[in-house]
Short mmCIF file of C-alpha atoms in Angstrom, two decimals:
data_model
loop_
_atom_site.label_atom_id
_atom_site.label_comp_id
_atom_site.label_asym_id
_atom_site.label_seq_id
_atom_site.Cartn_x
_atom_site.Cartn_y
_atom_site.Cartn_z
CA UNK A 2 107.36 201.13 -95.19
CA UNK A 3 108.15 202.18 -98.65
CA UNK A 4 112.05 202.47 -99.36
CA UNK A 5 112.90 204.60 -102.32
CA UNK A 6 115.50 203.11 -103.72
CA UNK A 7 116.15 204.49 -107.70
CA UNK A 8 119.33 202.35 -109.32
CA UNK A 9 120.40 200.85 -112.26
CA UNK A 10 119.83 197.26 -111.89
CA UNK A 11 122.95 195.90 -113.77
CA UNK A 12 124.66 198.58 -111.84
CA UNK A 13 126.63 196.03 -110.32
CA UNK A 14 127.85 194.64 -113.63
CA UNK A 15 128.37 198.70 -115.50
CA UNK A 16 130.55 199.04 -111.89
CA UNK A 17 132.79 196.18 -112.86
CA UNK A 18 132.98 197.04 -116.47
CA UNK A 19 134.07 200.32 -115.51
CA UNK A 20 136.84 199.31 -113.30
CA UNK A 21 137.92 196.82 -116.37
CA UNK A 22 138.44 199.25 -118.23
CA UNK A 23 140.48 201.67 -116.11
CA UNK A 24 142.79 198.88 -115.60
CA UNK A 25 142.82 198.20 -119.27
CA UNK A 26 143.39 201.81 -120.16
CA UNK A 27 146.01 202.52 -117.41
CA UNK A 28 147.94 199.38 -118.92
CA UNK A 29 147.54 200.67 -122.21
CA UNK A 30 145.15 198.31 -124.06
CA UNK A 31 142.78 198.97 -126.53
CA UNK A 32 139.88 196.61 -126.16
CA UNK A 33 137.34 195.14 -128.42
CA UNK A 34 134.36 192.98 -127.55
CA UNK A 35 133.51 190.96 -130.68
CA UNK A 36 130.47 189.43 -130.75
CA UNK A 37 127.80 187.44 -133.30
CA UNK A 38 126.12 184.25 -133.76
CA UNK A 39 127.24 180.74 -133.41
CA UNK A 40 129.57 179.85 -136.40
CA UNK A 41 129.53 183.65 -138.24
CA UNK A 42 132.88 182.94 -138.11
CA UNK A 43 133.91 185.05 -134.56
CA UNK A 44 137.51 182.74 -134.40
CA UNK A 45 138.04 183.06 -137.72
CA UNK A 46 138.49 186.70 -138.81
CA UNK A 47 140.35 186.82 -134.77
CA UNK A 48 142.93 184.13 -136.43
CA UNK A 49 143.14 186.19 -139.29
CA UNK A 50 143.47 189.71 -138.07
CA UNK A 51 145.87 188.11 -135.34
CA UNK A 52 148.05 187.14 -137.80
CA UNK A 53 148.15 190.17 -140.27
CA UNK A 54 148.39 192.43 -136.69
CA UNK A 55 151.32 190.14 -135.81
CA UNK A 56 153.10 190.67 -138.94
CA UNK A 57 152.99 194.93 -138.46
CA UNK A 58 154.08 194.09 -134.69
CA UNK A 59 150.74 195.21 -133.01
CA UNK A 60 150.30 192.92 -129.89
CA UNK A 61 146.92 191.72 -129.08
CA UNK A 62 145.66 188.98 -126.69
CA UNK A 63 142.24 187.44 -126.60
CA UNK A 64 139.92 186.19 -124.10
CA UNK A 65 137.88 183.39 -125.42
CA UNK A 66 134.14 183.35 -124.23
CA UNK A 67 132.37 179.78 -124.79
CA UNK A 68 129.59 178.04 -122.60
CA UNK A 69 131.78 175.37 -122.88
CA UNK A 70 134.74 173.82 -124.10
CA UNK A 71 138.45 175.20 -125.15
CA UNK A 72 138.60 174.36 -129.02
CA UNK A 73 138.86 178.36 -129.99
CA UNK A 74 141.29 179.45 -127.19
CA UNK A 75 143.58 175.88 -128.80
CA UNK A 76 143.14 177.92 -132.11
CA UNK A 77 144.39 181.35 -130.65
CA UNK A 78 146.91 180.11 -128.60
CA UNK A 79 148.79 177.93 -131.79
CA UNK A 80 149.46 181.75 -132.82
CA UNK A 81 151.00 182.72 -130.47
CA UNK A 82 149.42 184.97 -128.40
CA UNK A 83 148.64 185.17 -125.14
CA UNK A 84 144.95 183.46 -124.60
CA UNK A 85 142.44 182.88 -121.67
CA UNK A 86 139.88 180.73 -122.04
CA UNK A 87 136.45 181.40 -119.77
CA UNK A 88 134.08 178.71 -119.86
CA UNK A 89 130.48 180.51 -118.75
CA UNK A 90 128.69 177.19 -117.90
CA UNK A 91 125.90 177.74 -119.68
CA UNK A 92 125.59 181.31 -119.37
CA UNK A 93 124.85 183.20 -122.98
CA UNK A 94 126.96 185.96 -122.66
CA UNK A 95 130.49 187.21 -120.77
CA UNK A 96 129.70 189.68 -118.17
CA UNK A 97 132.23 192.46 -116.69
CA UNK A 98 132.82 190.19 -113.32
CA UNK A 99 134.37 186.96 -115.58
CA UNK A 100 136.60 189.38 -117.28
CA UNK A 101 137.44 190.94 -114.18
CA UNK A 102 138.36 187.38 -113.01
CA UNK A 103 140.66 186.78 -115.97
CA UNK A 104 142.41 190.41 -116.58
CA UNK A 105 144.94 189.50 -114.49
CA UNK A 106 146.34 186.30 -115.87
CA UNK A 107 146.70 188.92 -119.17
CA UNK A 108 150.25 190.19 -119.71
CA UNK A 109 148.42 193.74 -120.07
CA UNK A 110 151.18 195.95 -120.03
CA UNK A 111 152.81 193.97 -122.76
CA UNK A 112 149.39 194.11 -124.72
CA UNK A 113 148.49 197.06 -127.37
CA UNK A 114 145.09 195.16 -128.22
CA UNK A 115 142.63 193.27 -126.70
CA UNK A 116 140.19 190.94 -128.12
CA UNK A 117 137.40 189.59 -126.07
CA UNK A 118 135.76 186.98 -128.13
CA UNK A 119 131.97 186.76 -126.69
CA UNK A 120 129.61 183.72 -126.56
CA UNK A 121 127.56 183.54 -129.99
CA UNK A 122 124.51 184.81 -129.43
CA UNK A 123 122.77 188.22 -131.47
CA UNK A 124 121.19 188.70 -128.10
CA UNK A 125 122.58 189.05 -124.35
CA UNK A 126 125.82 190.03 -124.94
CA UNK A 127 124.30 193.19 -126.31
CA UNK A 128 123.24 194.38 -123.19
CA UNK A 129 125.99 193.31 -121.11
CA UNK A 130 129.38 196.25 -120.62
CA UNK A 131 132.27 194.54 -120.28
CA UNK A 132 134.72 197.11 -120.13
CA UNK A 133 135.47 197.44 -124.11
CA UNK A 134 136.32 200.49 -125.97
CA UNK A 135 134.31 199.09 -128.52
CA UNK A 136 131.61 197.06 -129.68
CA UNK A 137 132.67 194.88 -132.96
CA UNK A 138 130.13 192.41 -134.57
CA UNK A 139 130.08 189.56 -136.95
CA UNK A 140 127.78 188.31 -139.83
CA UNK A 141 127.95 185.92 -142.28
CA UNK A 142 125.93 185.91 -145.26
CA UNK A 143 125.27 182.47 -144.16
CA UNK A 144 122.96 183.81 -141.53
CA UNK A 145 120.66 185.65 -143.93
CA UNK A 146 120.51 189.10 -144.91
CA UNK A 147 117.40 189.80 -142.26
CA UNK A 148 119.40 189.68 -139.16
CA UNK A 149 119.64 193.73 -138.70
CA UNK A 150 116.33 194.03 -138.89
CA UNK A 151 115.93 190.97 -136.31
CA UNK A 152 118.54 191.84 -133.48
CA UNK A 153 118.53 195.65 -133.86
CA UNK A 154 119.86 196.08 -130.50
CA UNK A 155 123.23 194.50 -131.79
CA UNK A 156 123.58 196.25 -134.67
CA UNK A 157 122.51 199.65 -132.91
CA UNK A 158 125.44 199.34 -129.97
CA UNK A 159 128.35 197.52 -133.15
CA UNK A 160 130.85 200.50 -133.93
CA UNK A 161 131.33 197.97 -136.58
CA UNK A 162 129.62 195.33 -138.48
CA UNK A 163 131.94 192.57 -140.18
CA UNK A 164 129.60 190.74 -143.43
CA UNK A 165 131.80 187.84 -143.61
CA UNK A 166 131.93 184.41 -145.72
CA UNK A 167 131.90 186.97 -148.73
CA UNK A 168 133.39 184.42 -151.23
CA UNK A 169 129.96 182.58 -150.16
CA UNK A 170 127.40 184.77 -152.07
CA UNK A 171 127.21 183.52 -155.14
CA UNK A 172 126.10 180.61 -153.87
CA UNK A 173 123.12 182.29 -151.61
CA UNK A 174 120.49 184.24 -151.64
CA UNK A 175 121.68 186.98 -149.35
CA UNK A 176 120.86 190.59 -150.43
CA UNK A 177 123.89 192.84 -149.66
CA UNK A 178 122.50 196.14 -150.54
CA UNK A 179 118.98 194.99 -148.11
CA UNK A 180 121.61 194.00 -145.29
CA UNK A 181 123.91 197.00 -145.75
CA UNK A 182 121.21 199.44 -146.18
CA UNK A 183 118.84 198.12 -143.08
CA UNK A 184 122.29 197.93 -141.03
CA UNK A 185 123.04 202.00 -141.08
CA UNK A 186 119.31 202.50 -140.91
CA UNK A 187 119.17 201.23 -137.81
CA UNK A 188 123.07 202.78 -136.64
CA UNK A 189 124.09 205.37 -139.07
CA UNK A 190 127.56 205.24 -138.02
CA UNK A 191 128.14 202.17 -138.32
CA UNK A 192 131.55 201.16 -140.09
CA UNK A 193 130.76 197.91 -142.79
CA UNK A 194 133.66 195.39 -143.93
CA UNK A 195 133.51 192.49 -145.73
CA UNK A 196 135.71 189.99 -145.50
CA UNK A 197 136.41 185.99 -146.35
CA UNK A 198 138.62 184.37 -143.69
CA UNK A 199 139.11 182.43 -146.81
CA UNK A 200 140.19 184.07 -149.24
CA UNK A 201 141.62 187.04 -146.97
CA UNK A 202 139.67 189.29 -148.62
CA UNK A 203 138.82 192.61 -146.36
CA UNK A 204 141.00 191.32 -144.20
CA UNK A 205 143.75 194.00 -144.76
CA UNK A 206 140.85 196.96 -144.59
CA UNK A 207 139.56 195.75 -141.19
CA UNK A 208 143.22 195.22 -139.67
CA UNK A 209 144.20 198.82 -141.30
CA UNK A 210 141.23 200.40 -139.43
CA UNK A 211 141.68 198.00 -136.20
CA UNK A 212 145.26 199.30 -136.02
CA UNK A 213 143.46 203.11 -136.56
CA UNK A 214 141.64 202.97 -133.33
CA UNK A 215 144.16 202.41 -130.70
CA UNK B 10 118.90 183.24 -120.02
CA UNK B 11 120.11 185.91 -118.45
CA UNK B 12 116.81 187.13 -116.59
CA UNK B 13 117.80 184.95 -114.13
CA UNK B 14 120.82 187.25 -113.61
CA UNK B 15 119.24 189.97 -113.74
CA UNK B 16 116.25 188.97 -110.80
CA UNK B 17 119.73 187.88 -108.87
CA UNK B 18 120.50 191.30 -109.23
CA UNK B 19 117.17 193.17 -108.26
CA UNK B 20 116.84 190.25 -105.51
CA UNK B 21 120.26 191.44 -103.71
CA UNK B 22 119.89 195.11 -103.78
CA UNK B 23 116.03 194.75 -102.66
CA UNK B 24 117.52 192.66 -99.43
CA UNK B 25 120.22 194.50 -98.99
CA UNK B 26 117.83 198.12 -99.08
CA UNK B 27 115.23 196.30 -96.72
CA UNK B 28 118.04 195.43 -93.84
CA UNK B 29 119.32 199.02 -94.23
CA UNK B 30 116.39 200.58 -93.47
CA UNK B 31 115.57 198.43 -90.42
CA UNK B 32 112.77 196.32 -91.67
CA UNK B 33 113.35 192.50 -92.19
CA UNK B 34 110.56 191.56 -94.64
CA UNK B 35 109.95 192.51 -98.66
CA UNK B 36 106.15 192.67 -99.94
CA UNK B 37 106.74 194.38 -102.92
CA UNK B 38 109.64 194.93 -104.93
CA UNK B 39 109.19 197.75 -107.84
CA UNK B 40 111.07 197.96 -111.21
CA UNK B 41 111.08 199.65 -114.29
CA UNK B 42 111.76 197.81 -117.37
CA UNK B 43 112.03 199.47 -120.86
CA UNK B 44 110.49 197.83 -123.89
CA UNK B 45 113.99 197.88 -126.10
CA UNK B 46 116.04 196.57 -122.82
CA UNK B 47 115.77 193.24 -124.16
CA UNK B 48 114.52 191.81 -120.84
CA UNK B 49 111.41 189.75 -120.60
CA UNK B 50 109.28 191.03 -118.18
CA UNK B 51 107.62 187.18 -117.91
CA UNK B 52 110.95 185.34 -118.01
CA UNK B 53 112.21 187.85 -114.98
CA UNK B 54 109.02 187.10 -112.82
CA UNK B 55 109.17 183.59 -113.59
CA UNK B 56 113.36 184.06 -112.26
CA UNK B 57 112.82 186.12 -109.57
CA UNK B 58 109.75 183.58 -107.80
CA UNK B 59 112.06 180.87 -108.41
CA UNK B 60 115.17 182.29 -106.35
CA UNK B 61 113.47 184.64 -103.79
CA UNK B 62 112.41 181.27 -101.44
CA UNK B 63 113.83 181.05 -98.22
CA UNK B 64 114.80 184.61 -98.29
CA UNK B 65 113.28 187.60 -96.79
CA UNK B 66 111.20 188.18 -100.00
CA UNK B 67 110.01 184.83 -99.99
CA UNK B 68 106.29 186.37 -100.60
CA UNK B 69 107.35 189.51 -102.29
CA UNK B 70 105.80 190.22 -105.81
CA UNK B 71 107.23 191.54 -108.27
CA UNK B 72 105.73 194.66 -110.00
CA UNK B 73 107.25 195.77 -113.28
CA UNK B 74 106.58 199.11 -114.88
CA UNK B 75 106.57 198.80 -118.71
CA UNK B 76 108.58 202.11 -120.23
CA UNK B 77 107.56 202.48 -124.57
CA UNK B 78 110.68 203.25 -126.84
CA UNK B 79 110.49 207.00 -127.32
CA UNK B 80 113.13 208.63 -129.97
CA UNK B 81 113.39 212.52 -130.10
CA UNK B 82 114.65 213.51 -133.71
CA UNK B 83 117.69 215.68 -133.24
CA UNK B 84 116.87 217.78 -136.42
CA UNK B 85 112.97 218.98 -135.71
CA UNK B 86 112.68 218.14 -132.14
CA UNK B 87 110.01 215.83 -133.03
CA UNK B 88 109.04 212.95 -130.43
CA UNK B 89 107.72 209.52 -131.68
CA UNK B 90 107.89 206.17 -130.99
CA UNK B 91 110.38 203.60 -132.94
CA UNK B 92 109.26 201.09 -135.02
CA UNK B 93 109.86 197.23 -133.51
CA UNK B 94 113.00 197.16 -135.70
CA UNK B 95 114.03 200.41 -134.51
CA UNK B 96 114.46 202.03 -137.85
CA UNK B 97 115.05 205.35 -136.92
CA UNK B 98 113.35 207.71 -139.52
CA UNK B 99 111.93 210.82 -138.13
CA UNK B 100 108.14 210.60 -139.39
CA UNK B 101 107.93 214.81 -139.63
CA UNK B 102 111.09 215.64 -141.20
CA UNK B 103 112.92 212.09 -142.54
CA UNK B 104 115.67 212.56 -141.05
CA UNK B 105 118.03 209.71 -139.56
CA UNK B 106 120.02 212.13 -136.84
CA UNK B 107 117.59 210.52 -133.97
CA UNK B 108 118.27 209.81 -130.54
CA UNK B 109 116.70 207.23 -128.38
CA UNK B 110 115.31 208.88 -125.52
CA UNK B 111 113.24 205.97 -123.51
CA UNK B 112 112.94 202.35 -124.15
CA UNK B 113 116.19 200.85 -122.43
CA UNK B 114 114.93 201.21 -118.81
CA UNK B 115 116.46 198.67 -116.40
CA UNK B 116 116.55 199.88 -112.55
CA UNK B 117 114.72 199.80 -109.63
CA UNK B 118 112.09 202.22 -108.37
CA UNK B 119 111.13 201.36 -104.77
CA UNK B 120 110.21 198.35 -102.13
CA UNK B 121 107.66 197.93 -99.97
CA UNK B 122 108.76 196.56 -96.55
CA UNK B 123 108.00 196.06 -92.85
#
């Protein structure tokens, strides 16, 4: 017997993501999932936009995504905002079912922003909805300035791309201009900072624009 | 990593189809897969043999249809197909307003049963 059957196969997981973010919406919450590679520097520019958001009284939370481990949820929490951590067990992405776990140990209605910090990886969690308004990613000049042209699909579904490590050029050989330029070649839209968690340079653009969204 | 998800997936709904229409065994479970979906056709078959013992699809195969990235440039109405990098140029006109039309593919066509 042949059964036509015709569905989306991560339908499941687009079903959960979509019930995420009614519940986020209803409460209010603007959600980000903010993703890149292993040390671009995810934690980082979160600690630092926390703490500039903090200061103009915008209240975000974050849900932590690691395989393992609780070292960046420690970081988030010493600010002072509510923090989950999900551990994915050696899974390289968060899917719309662990955040669905987690949303309600979130204070949501006493949340303006959320942050969902995803496993680093310029891969899976590309293809993976988890019930964000947007899609936010993270480079570091560290990384090289092929990467767009490597992991399209990450740049392509980004509303925003985040070059950080900035006060590190000088001392590589990454091609801003080749980076930049390949970037909105491949998604024309796409917004660019630059920042150094550093320095704190960019950060006040990106938190200007961050507040802008909600 | 995360084939193994997705066969999960494709393994549930195929069982859960086959029961519903009355038939208790899977021969042939049928899936489309587009070439910019960032799956691995060989890393899902590889998944989905591993997991589908001691089910009802224990000797099912898996048979994947292979969809090309097609863009459709929003300016001339010209059709062509992306580069790897998906740099979206339109080759007729140049211009970068393009839309992806095929290429991200990921659902599930049919199942053979009895």
């Amino acid at each position: 017997m042949n059964i036509q059957v015709v569905s989306k196969i991560l339908e499941a997981n687009d079903r959960l993501a979509d019930a995420n973010a009614r519940k986020l919406k209803a409460a209010g919450v603007y959600t980000i999932n903010l993703m890149g590679a292993p040390g671009a520097g995810k934690t980082s520019v979160l600690e630092a936009v926390i703490t500039k958001l903090k200061s103009e009284r915008l209240r975000v939370g974050v849900i932590e995504g690691d395989i393992t481990g609780s070292e960046d949820a420690r970081r988030i929490d010493a600010l002072n905002v509510p923090v989950v951590q999900i551990n994915t067990g050696g899974a390289c992405h968060l899917d719309a079912n662990m955040i669905s776990e987690v949303l309600d140990s979130m204070p949501l209605d006493s949340l303006d922003m959320l942050i969902i910090e995803n496993v680093g990886n310029l891969v899976c969690p590309a293809e993976f909805k988890v019930g964000e308004d947007i899609k936010l990613m993270v480079l570091s000049v560290t990384e090289g300035d092929d990467k767009p042209l490597k992991y399209p699909l990450m740049f392509r579904e980004s509303a925003a791309l985040i070059f950080n490590k900035i006060d590190l050029l000088p001392y590589t050989n990454f091609n801003m201009d080749r980076a930049q330029k390949d970037a909105m070649t491949i998604h024309p839209e796409i917004k660019i900072f630059k920042t150094s968690c550093k320095t704190k340079d960019g950060v006040e653009e990106l938190c200007a624009w961050l507040k802008g969204l909600r | 990593m995360h084939e193994l998800y997705i066969a999960q997936s494709i393994l549930d709904s195929a069982v859960s189809h086959c029961l519903e229409s009355g038939c208790n065994r899977i021969e042939s479970v049928t899936i489309q897969v587009g070439l910019a979906s960032g799956v691995m056709s060989e890393a899902l078959n590889f998944a989905f043999d591993a997991i589908k013992a001691g089910t009802i699809a224990e000797t099912a195969s898996l048979i994947t249809e292979k969809v090309a990235p097609e863009c459709v440039c929003k300016n001339c109405a010209q059709i062509f197909e992306p580069t790897d990098s998906f740099i979206l140029i339109c080759p007729e006109c140049q211009s970068t307003d393009v839309s992806i039309t095929k290429g991200f593919e990921l659902q599930m066509l049919c199942l053979e049963a009895i």
